[in-house]
Tab-separated table of C-alpha atoms in Angstrom:
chain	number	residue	atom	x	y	z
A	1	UNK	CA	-11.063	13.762	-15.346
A	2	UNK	CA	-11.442	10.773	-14.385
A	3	UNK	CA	-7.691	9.880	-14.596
A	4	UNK	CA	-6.860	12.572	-12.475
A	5	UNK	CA	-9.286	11.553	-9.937
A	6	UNK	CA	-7.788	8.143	-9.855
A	7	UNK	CA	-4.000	9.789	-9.923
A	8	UNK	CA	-5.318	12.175	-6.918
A	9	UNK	CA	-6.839	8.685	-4.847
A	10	UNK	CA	-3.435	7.410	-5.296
A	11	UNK	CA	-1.506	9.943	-3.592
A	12	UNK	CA	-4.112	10.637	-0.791
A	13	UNK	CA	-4.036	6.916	0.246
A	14	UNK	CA	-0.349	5.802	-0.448
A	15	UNK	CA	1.507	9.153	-0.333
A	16	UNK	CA	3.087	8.353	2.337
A	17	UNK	CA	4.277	4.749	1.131
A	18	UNK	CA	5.235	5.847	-1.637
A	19	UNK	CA	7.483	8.421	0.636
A	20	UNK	CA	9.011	6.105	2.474
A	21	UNK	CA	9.943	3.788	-0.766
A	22	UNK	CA	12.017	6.559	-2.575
A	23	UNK	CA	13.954	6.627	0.706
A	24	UNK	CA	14.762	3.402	0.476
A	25	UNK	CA	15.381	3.266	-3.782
A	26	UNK	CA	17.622	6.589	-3.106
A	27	UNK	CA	19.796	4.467	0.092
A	28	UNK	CA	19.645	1.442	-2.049
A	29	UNK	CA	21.203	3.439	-5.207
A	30	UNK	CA	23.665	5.062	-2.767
A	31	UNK	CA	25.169	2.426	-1.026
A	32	UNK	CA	25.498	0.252	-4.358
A	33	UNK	CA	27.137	2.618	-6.335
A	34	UNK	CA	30.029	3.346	-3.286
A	35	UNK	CA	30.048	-0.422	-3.646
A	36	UNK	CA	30.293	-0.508	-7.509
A	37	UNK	CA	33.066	3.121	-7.140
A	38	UNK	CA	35.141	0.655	-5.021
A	39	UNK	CA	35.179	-2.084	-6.944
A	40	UNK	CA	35.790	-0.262	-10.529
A	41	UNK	CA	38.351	1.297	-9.481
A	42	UNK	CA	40.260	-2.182	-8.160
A	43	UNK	CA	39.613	-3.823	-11.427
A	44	UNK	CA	40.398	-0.854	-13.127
A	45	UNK	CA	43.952	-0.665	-11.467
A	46	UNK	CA	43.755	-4.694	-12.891
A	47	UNK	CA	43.039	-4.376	-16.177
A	48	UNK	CA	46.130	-1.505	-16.856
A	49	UNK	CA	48.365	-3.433	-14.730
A	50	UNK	CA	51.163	-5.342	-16.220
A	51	UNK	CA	50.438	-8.862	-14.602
A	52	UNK	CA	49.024	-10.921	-16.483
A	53	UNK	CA	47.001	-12.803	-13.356
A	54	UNK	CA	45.319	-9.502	-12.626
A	55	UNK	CA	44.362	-8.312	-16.053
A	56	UNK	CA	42.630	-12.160	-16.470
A	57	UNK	CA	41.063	-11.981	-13.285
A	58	UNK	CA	39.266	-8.490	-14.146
A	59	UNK	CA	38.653	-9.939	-17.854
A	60	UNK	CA	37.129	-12.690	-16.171
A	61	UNK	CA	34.996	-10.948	-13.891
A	62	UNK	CA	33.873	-7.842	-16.486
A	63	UNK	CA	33.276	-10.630	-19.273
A	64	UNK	CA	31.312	-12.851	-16.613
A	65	UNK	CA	28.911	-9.342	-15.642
A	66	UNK	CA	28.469	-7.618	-18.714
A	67	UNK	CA	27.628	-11.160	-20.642
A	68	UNK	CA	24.847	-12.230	-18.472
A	69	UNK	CA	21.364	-10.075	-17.964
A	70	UNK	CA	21.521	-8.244	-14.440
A	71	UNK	CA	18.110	-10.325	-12.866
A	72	UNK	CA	19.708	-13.339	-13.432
A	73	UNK	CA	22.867	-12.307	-11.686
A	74	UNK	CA	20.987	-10.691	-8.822
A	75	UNK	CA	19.214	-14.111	-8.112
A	76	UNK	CA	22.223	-15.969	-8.501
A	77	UNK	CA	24.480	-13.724	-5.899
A	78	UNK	CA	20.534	-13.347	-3.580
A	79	UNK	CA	20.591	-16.952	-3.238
A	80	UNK	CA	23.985	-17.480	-3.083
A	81	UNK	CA	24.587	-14.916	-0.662
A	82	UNK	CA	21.448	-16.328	1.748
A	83	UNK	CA	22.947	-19.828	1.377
A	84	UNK	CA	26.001	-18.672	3.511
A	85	UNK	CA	25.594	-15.783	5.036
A	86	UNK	CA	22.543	-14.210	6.601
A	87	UNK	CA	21.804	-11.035	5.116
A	88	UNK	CA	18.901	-8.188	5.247
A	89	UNK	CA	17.015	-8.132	1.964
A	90	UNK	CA	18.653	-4.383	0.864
A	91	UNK	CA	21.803	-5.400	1.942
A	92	UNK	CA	21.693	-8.568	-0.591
A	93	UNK	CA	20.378	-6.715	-3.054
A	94	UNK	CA	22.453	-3.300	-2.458
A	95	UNK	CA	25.791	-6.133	-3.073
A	96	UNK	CA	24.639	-7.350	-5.845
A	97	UNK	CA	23.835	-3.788	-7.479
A	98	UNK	CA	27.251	-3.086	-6.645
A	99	UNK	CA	28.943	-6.234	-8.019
A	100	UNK	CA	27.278	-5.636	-11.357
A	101	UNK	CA	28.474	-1.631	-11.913
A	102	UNK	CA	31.494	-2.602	-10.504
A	103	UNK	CA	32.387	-4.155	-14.292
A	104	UNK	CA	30.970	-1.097	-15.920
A	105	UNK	CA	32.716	1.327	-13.613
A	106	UNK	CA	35.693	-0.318	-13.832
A	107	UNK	CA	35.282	0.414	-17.743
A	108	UNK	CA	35.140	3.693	-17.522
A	109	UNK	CA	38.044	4.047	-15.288
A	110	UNK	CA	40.199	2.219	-17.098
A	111	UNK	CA	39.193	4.347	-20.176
A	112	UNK	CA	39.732	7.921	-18.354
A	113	UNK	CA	43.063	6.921	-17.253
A	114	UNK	CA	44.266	5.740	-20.460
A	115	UNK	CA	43.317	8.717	-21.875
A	116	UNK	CA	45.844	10.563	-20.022
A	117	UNK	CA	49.146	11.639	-21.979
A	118	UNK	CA	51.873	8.524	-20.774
A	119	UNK	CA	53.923	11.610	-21.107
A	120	UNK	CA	53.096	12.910	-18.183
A	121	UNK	CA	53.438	9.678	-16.302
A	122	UNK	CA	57.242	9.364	-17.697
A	123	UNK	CA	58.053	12.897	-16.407
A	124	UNK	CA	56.734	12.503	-12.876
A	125	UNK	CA	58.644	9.255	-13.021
A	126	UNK	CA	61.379	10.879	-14.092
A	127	UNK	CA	61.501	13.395	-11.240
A	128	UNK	CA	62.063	10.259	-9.108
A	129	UNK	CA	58.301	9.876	-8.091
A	130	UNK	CA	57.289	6.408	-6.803
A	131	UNK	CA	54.275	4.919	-9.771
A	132	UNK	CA	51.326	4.908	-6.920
A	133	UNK	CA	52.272	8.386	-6.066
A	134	UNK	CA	52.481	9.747	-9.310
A	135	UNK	CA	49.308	7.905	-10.357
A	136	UNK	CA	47.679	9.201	-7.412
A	137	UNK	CA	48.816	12.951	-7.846
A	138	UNK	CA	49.159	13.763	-11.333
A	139	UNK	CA	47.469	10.624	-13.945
A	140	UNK	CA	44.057	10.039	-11.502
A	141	UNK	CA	42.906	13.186	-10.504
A	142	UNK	CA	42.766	14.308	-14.384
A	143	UNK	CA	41.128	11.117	-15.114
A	144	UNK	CA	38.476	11.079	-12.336
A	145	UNK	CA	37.646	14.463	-14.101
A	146	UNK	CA	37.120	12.969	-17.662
A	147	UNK	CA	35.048	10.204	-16.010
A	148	UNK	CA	32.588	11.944	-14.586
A	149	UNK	CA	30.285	12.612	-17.558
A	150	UNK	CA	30.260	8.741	-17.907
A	151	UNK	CA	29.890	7.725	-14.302
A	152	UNK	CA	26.909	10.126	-14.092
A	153	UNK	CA	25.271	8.083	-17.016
A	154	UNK	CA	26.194	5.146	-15.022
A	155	UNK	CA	24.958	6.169	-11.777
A	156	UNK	CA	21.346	7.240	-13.428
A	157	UNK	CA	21.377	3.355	-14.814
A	158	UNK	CA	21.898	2.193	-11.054
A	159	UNK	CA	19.098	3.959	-10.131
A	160	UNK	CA	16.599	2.640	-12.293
A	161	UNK	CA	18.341	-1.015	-12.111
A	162	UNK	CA	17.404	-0.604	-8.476
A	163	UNK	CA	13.692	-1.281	-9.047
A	164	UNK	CA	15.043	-5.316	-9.615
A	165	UNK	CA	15.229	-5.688	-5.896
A	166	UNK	CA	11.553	-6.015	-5.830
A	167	UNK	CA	11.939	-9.312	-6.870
A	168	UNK	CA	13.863	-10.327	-3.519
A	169	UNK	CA	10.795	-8.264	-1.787
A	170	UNK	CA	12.773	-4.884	-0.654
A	171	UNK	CA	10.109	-2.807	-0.606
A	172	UNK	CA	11.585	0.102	-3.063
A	173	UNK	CA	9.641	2.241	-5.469
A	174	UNK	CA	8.791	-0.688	-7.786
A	175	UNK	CA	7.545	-3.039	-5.148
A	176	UNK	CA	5.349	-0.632	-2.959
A	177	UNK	CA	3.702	0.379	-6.995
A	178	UNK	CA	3.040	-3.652	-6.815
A	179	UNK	CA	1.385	-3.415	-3.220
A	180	UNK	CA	-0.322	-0.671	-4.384
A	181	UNK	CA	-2.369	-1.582	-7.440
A	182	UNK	CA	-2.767	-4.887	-5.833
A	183	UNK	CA	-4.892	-3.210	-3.473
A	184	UNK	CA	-6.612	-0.168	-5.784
A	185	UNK	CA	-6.843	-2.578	-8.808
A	186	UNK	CA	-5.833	0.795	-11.258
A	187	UNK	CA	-1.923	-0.371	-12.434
A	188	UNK	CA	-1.837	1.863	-15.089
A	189	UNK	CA	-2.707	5.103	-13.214
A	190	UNK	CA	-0.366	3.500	-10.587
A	191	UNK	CA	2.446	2.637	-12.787
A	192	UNK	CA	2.295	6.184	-14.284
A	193	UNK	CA	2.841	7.602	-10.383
A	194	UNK	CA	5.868	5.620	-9.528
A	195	UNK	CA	6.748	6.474	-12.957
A	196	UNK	CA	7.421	10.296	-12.101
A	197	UNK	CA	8.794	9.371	-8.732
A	198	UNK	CA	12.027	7.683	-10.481
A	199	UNK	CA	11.712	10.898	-13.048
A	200	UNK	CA	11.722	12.956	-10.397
A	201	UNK	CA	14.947	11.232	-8.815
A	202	UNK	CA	16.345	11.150	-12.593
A	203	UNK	CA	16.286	14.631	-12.568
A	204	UNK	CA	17.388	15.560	-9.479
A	205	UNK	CA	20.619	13.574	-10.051
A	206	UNK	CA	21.184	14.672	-13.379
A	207	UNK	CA	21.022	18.296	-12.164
A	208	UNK	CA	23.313	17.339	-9.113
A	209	UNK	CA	25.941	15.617	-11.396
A	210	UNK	CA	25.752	18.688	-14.091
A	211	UNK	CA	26.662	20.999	-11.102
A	212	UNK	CA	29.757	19.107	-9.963
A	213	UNK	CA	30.695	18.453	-13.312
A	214	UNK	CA	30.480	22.112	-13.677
A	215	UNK	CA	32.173	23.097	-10.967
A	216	UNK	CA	35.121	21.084	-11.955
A	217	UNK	CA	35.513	22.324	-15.330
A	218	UNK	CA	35.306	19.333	-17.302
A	219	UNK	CA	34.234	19.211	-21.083
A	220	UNK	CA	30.751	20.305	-21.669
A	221	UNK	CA	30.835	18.098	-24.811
A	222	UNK	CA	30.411	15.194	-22.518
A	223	UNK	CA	27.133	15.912	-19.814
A	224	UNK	CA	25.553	13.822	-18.199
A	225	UNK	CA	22.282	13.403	-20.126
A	226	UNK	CA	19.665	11.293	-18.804
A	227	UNK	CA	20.227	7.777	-19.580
């Protein structure tokens, strides 16, 4: 009872923080991941190309992400960032979330689209279609749609990665569960309250993705499943 008195105190006195933080973590994951969509699919587009320069550079930059643990490469581009331009804290941090799914994003893209039958390639070629065209109409569309299951996985590891940007003080989910038990001195029935808020938003996304996913008809064998 006493649990659920302290879980009850929580709400009452920072509901409305608490509120205003999932705003933020929801922006936050939004913004990074049209950052992260942007840049997969450039280094995507690199790594099938037949230039040699372009498939290094994305080797380069995918080896460079998915080799080094995400904190370390969010203070690295934070402070890197502040020491030229001047940023806002959630714009800092919303890059850097973005620079580090880029690599995984552009993974997955790459994947999709080589998944597609070359056949298919050759005959819109052969019908005297330019290759961006015929990439754009007939090989991406069909890959976007065999991505999705992953990119939904991907996008649910965004959102949790989000809580990092505590540690350059936006005040997300994570950080506002900091202020709070700081102040109420009960972390663990704290933690356990921001811990259904990102459930919540787990959930909420997964259903959201399942729908679209649905709705275009791609394989049930691969839905998004919470990651």
């Amino acid at each position: 009872m006493n649990f659920l008195h302290n879980i009850s105190s929580i709400f009452q006195h920072h509901g409305m923080a608490f509120i205003k933080a999932t705003g933020i973590t929801v922006s936050l994951t939004a913004v990074s991941l049209i950052i992260a969509t942007f840049i997969g699919l450039i280094f995507a587009f690199f790594k099938i190309s037949h230039n040699k320069v372009l498939q290094k550079i994305a080797d380069i930059y995918i080896g460079l992400v998915r080799g080094t643990p995400l904190i370390v490469q969010l203070m690295f581009l934070y402070y890197g960032i502040s020491s030229v331009l001047v940023l806002q804290d959630f714009t800092a941090g919303a890059l850097a979330l973005g620079i580090h799914s880029g690599a995984y994003i552009a993974e997955i893209f790459r994947g999709a689209i080589q998944s597609i039958d070359k056949g298919q390639l050759e005959a819109a070629r052969s019908l005297g279609m330019p290759y961006p065209l015929a990439m754009r109409r007939i090989v991406f569309p069909q890959a976007f749609k065999r991505a999705i299951p992953s990119l939904g996985n991907q996008f649910i590891i965004g959102l949790k990665d989000s809580s990092l940007v505590a540690y350059i003080a936006v005040t997300e989910l994570y950080n506002t569960a900091l202020s709070a038990q700081g102040e109420n001195y009960m972390p663990f029935e704290t933690y356990f309250v921001v811990g259904l808020y990102y459930l919540a938003l787990v959930l909420i996304f997964t259903f959201i993705l399942n729908k679209i996913e649905a709705r275009l008809d791609t394989s049930k064998a691969g839905r998004v499943t919470v990651a």
